[in-house]
Coordinates of C-alpha atoms and ligand atoms in Angstrom, one line a residue:
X1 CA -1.4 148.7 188.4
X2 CA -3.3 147.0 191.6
X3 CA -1.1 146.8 194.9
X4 CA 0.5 144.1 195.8
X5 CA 2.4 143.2 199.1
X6 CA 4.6 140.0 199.7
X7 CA 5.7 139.6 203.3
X8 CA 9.3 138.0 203.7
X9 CA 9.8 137.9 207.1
X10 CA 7.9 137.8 210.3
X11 CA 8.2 138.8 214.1
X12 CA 4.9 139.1 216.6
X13 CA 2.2 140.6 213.9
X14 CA 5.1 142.7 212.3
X15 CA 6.5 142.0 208.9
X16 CA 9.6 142.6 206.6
X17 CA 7.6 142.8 203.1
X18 CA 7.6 144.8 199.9
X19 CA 5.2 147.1 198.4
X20 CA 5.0 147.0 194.6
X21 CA 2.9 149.5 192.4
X22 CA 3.0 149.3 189.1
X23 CA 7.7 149.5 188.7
X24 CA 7.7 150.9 192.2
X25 CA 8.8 149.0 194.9
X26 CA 9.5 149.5 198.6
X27 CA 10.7 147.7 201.2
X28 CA 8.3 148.0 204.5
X29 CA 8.1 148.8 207.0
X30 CA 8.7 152.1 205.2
X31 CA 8.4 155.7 206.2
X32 CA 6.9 158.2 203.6
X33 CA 8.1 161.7 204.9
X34 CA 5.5 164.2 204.0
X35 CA 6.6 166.6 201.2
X36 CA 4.8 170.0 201.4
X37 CA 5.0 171.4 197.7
X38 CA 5.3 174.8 199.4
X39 CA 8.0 174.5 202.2
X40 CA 10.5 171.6 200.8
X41 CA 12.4 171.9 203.5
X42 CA 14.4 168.7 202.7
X43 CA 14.5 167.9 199.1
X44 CA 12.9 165.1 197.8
X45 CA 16.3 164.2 195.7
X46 CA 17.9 164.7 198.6
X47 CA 15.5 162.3 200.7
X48 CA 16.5 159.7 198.0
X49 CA 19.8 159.8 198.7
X50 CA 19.1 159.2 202.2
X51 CA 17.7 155.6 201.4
X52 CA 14.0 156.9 201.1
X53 CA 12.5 154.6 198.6
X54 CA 8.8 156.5 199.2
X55 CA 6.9 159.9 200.4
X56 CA 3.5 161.5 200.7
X57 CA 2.4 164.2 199.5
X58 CA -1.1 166.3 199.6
X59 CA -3.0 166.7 196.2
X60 CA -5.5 168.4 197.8
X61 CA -2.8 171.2 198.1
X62 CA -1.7 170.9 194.7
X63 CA -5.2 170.9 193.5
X64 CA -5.9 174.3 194.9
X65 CA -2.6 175.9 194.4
X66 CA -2.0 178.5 191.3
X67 CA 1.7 177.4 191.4
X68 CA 1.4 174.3 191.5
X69 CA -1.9 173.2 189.7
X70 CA -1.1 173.0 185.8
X71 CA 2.4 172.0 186.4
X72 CA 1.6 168.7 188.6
X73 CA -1.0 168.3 185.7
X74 CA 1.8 168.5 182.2
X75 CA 4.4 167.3 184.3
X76 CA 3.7 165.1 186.6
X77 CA 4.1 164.5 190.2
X78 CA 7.7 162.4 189.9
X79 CA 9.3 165.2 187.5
X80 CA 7.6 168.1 189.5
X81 CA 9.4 166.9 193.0
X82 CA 12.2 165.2 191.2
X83 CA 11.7 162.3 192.9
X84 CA 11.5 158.6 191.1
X85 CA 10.6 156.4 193.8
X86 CA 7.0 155.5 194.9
X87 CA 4.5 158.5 195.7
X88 CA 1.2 158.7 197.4
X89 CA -1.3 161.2 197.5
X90 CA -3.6 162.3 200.2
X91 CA -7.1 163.4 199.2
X92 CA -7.9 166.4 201.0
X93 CA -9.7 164.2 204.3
X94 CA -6.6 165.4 206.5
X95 CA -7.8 169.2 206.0
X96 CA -11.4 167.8 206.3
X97 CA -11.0 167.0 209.9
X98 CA -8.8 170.1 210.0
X99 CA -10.9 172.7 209.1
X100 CA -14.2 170.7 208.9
X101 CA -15.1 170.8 204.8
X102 CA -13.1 170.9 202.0
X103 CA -13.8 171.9 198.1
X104 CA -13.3 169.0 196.3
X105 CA -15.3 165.5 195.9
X106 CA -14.5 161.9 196.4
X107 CA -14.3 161.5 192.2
X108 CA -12.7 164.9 191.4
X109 CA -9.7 164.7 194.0
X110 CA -9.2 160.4 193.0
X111 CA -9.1 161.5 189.5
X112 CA -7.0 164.4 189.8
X113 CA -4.7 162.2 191.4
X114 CA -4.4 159.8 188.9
X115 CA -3.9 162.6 186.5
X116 CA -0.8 163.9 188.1
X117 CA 0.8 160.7 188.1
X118 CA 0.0 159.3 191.4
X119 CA 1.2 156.0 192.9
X120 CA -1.1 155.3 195.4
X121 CA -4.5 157.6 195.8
X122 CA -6.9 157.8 198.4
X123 CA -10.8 158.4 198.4
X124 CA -12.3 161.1 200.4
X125 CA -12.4 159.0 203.7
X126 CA -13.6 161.1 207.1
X127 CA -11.1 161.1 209.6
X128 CA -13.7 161.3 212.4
X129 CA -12.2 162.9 215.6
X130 CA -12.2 159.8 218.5
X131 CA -13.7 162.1 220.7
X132 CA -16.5 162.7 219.0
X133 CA -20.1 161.1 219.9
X134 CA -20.6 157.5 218.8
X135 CA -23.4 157.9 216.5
X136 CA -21.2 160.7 214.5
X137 CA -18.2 158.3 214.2
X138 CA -20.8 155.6 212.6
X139 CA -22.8 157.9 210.2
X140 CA -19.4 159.0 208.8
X141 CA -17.9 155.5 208.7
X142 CA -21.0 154.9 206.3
X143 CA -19.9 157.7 204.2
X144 CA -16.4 156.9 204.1
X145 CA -17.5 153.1 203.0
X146 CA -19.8 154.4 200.4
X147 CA -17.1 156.3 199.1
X148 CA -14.9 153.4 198.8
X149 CA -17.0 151.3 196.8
X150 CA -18.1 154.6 194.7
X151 CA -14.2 154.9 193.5
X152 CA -14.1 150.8 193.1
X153 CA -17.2 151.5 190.6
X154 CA -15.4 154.7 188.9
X155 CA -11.9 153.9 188.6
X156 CA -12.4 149.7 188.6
X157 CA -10.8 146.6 191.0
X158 CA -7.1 147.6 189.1
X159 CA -7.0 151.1 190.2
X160 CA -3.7 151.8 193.1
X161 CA -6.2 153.3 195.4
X162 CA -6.4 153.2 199.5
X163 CA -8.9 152.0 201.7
X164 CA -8.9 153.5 204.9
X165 CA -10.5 152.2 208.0
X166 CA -12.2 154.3 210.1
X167 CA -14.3 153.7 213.2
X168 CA -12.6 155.6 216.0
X169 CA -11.7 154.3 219.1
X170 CA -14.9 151.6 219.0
X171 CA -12.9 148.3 218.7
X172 CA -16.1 146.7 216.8
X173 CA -16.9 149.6 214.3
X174 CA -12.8 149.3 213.6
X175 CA -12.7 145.6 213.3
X176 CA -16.2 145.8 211.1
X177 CA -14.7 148.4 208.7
X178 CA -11.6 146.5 208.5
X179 CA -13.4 143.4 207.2
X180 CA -15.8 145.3 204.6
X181 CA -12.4 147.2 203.2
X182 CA -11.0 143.8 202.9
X183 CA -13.8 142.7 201.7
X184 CA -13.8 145.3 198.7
X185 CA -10.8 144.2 197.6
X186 CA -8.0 146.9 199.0
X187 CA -4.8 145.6 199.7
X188 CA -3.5 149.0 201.3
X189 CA -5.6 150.1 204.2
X190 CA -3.9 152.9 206.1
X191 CA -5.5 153.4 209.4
X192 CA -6.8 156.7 210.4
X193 CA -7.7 159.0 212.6
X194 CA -5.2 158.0 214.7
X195 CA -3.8 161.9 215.1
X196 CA -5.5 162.9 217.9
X197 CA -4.7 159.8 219.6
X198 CA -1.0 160.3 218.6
X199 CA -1.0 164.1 219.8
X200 CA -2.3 163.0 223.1
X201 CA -0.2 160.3 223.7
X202 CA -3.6 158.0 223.8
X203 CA -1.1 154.4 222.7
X204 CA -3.5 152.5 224.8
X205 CA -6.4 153.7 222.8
X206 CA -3.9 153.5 219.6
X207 CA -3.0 150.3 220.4
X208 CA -6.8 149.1 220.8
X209 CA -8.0 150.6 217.9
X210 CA -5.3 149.5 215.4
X211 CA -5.8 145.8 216.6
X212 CA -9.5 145.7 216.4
X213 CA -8.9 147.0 212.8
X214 CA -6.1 144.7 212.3
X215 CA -8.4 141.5 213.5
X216 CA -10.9 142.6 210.6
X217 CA -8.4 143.2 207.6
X218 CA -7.1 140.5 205.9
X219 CA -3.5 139.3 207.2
X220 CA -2.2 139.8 203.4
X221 CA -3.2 143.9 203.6
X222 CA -0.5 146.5 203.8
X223 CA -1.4 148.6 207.1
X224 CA -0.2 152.4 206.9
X225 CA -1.0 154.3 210.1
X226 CA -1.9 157.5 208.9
X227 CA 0.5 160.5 210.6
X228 CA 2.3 158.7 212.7
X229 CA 6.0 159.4 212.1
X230 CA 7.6 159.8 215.7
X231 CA 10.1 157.0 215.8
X232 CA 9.6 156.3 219.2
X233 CA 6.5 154.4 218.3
X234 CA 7.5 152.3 215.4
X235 CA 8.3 149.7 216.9
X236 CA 5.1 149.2 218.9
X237 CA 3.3 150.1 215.6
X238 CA 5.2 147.4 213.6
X239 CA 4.7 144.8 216.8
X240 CA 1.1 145.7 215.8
X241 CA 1.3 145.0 211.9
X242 CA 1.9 148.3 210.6
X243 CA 3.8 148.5 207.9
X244 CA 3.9 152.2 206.5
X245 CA 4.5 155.0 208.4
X246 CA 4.4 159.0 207.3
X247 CA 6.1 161.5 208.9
X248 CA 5.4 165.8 208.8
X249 CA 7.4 165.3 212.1
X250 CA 10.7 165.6 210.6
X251 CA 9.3 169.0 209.2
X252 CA 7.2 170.2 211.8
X253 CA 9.9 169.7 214.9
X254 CA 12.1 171.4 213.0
X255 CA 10.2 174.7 212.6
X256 CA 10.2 174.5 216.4
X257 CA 13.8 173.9 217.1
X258 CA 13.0 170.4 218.1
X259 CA 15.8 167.5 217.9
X260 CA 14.1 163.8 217.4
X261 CA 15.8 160.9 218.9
X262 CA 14.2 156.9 219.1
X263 CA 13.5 157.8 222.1
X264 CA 11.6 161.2 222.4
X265 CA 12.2 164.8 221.3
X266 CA 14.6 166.9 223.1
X267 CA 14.7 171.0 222.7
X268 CA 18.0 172.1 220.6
X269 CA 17.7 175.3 222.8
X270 CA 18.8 173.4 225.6
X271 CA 21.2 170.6 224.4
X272 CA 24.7 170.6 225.3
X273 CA 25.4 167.8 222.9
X274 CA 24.4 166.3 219.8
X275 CA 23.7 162.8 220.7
X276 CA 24.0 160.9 217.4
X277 CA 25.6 159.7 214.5
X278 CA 24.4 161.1 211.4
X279 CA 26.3 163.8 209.1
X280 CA 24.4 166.9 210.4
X281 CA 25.6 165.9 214.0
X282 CA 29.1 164.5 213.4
X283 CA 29.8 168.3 211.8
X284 CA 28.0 170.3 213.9
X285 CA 28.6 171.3 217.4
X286 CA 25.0 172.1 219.4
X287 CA 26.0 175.1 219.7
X288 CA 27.1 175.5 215.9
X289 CA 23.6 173.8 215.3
X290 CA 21.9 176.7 217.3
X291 CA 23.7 179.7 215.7
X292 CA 23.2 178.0 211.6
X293 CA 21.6 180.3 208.9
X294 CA 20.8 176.9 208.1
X295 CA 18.7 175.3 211.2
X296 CA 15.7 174.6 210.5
X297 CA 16.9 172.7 207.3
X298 CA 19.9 171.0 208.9
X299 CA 17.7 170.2 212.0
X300 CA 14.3 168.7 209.6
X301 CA 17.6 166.3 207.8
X302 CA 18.8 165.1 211.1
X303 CA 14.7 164.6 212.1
X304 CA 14.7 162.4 209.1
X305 CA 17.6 160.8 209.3
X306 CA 17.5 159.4 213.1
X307 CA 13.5 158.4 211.6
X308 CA 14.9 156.8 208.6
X309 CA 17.5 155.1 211.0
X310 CA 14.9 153.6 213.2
X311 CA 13.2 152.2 210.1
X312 CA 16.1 150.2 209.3
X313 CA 16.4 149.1 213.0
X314 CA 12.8 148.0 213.2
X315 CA 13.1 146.0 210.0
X316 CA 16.1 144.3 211.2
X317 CA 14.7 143.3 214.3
X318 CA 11.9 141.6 212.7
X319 CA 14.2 139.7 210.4
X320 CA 16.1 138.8 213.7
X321 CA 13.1 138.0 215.8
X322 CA 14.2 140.9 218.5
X323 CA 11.0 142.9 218.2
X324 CA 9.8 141.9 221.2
X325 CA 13.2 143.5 222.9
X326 CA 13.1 146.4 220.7
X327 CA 9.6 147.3 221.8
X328 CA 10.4 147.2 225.5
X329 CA 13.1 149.0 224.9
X330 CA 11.4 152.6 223.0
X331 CA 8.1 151.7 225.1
X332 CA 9.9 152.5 228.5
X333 CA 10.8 155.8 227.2
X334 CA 7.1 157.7 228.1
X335 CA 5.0 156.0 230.7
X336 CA 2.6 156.6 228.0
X337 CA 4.2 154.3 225.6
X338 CA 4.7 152.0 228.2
X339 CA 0.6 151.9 228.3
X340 CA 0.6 151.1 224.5
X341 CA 2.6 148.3 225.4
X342 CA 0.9 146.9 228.0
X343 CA -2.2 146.4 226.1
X344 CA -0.6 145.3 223.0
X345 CA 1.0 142.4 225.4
X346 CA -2.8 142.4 226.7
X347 CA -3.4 140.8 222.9
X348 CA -0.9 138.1 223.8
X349 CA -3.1 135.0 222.7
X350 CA -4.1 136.6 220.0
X351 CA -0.3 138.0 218.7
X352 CA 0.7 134.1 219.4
X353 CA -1.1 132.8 216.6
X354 CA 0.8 135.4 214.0
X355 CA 4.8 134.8 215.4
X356 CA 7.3 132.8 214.3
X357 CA 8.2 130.0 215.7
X358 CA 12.0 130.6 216.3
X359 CA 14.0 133.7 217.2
X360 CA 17.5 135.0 217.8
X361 CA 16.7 135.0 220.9
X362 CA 14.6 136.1 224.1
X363 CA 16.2 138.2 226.7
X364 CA 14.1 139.0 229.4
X365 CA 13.1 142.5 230.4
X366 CA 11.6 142.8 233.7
X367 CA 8.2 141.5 234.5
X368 CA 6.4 142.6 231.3
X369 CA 8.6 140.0 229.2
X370 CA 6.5 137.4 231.2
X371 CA 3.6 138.2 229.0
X372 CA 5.3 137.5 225.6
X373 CA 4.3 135.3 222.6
X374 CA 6.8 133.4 223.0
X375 CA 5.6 132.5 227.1
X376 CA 2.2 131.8 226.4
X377 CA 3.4 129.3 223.3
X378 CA 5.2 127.3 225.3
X379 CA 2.9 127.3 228.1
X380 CA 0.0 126.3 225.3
X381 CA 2.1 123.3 224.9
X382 CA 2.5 121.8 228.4
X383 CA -0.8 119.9 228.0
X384 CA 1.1 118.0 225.6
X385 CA 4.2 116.8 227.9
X386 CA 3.4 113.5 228.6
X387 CA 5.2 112.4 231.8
X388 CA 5.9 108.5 233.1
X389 CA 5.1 107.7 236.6
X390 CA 8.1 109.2 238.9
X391 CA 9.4 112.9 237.4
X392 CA 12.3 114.9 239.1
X393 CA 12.0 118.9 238.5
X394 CA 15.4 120.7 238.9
X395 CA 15.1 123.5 240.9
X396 CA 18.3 125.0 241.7
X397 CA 19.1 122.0 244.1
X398 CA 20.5 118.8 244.1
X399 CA 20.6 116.0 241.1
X400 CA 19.9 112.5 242.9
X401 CA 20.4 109.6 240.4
X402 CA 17.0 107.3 240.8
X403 CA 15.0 109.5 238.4
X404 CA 14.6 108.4 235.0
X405 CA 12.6 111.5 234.2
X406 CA 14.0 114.7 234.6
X407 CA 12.8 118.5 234.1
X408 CA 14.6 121.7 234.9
X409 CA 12.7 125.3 236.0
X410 CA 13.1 127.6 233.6
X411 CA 11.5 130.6 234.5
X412 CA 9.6 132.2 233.6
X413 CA 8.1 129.4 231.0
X414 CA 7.8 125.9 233.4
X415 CA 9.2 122.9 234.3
X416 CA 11.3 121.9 230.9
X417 CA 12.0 118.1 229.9
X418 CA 15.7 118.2 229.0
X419 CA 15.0 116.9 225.3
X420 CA 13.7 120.6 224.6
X421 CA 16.5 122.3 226.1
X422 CA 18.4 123.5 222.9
X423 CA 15.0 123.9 221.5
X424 CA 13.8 127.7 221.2
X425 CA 12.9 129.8 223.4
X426 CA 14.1 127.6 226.0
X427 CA 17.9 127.0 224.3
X428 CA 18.3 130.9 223.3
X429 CA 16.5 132.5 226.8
X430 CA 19.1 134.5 229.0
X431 CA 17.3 135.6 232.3
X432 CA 19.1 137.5 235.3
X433 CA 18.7 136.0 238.4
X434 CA 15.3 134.7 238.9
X435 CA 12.6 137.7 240.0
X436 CA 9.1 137.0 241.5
X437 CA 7.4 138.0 238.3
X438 CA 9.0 135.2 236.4
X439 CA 8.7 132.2 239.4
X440 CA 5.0 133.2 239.3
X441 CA 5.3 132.5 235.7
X442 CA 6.8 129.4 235.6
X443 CA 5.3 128.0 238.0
X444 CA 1.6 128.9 236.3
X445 CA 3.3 126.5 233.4
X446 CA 4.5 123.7 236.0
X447 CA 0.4 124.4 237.3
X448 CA -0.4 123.0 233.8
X449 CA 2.1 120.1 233.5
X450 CA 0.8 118.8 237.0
X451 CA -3.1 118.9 235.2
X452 CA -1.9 117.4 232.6
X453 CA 0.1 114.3 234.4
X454 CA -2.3 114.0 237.4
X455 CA -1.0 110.2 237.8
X456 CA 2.3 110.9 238.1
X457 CA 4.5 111.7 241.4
X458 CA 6.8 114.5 241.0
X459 CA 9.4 115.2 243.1
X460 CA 11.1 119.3 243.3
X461 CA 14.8 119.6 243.8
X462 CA 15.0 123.2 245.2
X463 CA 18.0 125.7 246.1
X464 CA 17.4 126.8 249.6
X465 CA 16.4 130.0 248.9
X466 CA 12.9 128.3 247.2
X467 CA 12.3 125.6 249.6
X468 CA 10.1 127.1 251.5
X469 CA 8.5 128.7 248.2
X470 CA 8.1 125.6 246.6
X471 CA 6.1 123.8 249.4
X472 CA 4.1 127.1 249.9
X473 CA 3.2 127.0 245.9
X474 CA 2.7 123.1 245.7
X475 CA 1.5 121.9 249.3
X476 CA 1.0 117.8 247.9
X477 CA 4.9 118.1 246.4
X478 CA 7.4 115.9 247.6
X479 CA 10.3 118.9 248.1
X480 CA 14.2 117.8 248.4
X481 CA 17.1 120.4 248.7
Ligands
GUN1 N1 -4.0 161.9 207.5 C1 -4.0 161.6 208.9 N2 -5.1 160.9 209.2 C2 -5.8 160.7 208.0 C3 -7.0 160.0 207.7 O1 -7.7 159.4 208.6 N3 -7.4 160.0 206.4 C4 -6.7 160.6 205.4 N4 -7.1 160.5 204.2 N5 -5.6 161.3 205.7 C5 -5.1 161.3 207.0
ZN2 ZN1 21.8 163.7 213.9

């Protein structure tokens, strides 16, 4: 019954993989809405139908509720929610940082949720507020790792539980934690504490945080980032490695009349339109919406389905190697975001090592798109061009004929020799017309080539427009136009 994740395809850190438990399986990256056994505002049978393979739920909840206790217990979890696909548990922790103590232990609430049926459990970890003082963060980071290797010892190396990293916003007590969980054999390490951060907008903290922990698991670990579920961030989240997100959002919006789209919530109150294409919306008018007996429910299913949507959207950008576009893309939707992905790009030599080595394509962005993966691996492998004694580099001017070697600019990677011109990114790059950002860009790559061929004698063929550029940028270049 351990956990196993295969990863299929590949895009920055992100992956395309599947999650099997036992004779469940999901495809990730997955979103597990968040079923309250009280308020099942969208049924679970009804979530199935809307392609949800897996959802969360709270045993901690079902553990101290009258209606609910005994009847998880003879029945079962699956039959209770009438729901057949995967289901996780939480333990209690998310009420722990909540309300600051909860009534269970680490043993009790792992064993009641193997007694209800569970798919995947998780230990008693401490969600420790990011705010709080460093010492707290790293005394109950030593409880939370105790209590892993407690339920190892109880329930054994076979048992479907979680291992959550903790650590905070401290890059080294996150990648540390990440290693030891690793170490201890999980292979489904959600992420946490991250709720505060995701409340206040903090991505750059998110983003630091989730990649220190990332640099310490192992690459084969499932990575859930516990309560994240606004789709605006998936795809910065997935860029990251994540591959499970769960969402109260859906749920939670709704109750306050708020409308989820990729890229932000808008207020129903004040919408004119409905601005999407799923069933609630296509039969609805906003005004319709507004005046429903029905809202809140009709407004959680059109929460979950634009969620569920952007899901599908991320995995299919990973498969196509268009992450990179569909990050820029939701990140320029809150300056905030557009922080998270600034330092994720920050990570650049790092992400490098972890992307594939052809795409779909690169479009370029604006000046941010200088920054990608797929810049600084070409740029890693200038060194290599090896150039012969006289070398021609195209840019934007004229062609003359006494050059047997001959490279073109292409901004914003470098000078390219014209045998790696179909080759990607250089073949399957569409720029607009070339920017400052990019120039600088390329020519930090022809920088390189030049260090690496100091013998030979290169010659630029410039529009006019660069001429003066050119000679500025490379003062010993012969420049022709
Ligand atoms: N839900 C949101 N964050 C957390 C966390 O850090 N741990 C657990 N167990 N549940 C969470
Ligand atoms: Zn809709």
């Amino acid at each position: 019954m351990s956990i196993q994740f295969e990863v299929m395809h590949k895009d920055i850190a992100g992956r395309v993989g599947r999650l099997t438990v036992g004779d469940k399986r999901i495809r990730t990256p997955a979103l597990l809405p968040v079923v309250n056994p009280h308020i099942q505002i969208v049924p679970p049978g009804e979530m199935a139908a809307m392609g949800i393979e897996g959802l969360i739920t709270n045993a901690y909840i079902f553990s101290k509720s009258a209606d609910f206790r005994e009847e998880a217990l003879s029945r079962g979890l699956h039959n209770l929610l009438g729901f057949d696909g995967l289901i996780m548990t939480d333990s209690g922790s998310f009420q722990l940082s909540v309300y600051g103590s909860v009534d269970t232990t680490n043993e009790t609430t792992l064993a009641f949720q193997r007694d209800i049926g569970s798919d995947i459990w998780v230990p008693l970890d401490i969600p420790t507020h990011p705010d709080a003082p460093r010492e707290t963060v790293e005394s109950e980071l030593a409880i939370t790792m105790e209590r892993l290797r407690e339920a190892r010892e109880i329930f054994g190396d076979d048992a479907p539980i979680a291992g959550p990293v903790q650590g905070g916003i401290h890059a080294d007590l996150r990648e540390t934690a990440g290693r030891e969980v690793s170490n201890l054999g999980f292979s489904f390490c959600p992420v946490g504490a991250v709720v505060p951060l995701l409340e206040g907008y903090r991505y750059r903290e998110l983003v630091h945080s989730v990649l220190a922990a990332k640099k310490g698991l192992s690459s084969g670990a499932c990575v859930h980032l516990f309560g994240a579920g606004h789709p605006s961030m998936f795809a910065l989240a997935a860029a990251m490695g994540c591959d499970i997100f769960d969402s109260a959002a859906y749920a939670l919006y709704a109750r306050e009349g708020r409308y989820i789209t990729p890229s932000g919530t808008l207020k129903l109150a004040e919408m004119a339109e409905l601005p999407c294409p799923c069933a609630v919306c296509r039969s609805h008018t906003a005004d319709e919406l507004r005046a429903s007996d029905q809202k809140e429910r009709l407004l959680a299913t059109h929460n979950l389905a634009v969620t569920q949507a952007e899901i599908s959207r991320v995995r299919l950008s990973i498969q196509e190697g268009t992450l990179w576009e569909l990050v820029d893309e939701r990140c320029r939707s809150h300056p905030r975001l557009l922080d998270g992905y600034r330092e994720l790009l920050k990570a650049g030599d790092l992400l490098e090592r972890s992307d594939r080595a052809t795409k779909r394509r690169f479009f370029y962005r604006g000046d941010e798109s200088c920054q990608r993966t797929e810049v600084i691996r070409f740029q890693r492998m200038i060194p290599r061009i090896a150039l012969s004694s006289k070398a021609l580099i195209l840019c934007g001017g004229p062609e003359p004929q006494d050059f047997e070697e001959v490279l073109e600019l292409r901004p914003p990677f470098g000078a390219v020799p014209r045998e790696l011109s179909e080759t990607f990114p250089i073949g399957q790059n569409e720029v607009p017309a070339w920017d400052d950002a990019m120039l600088a860009s390329a020519f930090t790559g022809v920088d390189a080539l030049l260090a690496a061929n100091p013998e030979t004698e290169v010659t630029f063929s410039a529009s006019p427009d660069l001429v003066h550029h050119i000679k500025k940028r490379f003062p010993d270049a012969v420049v022709i136009s």
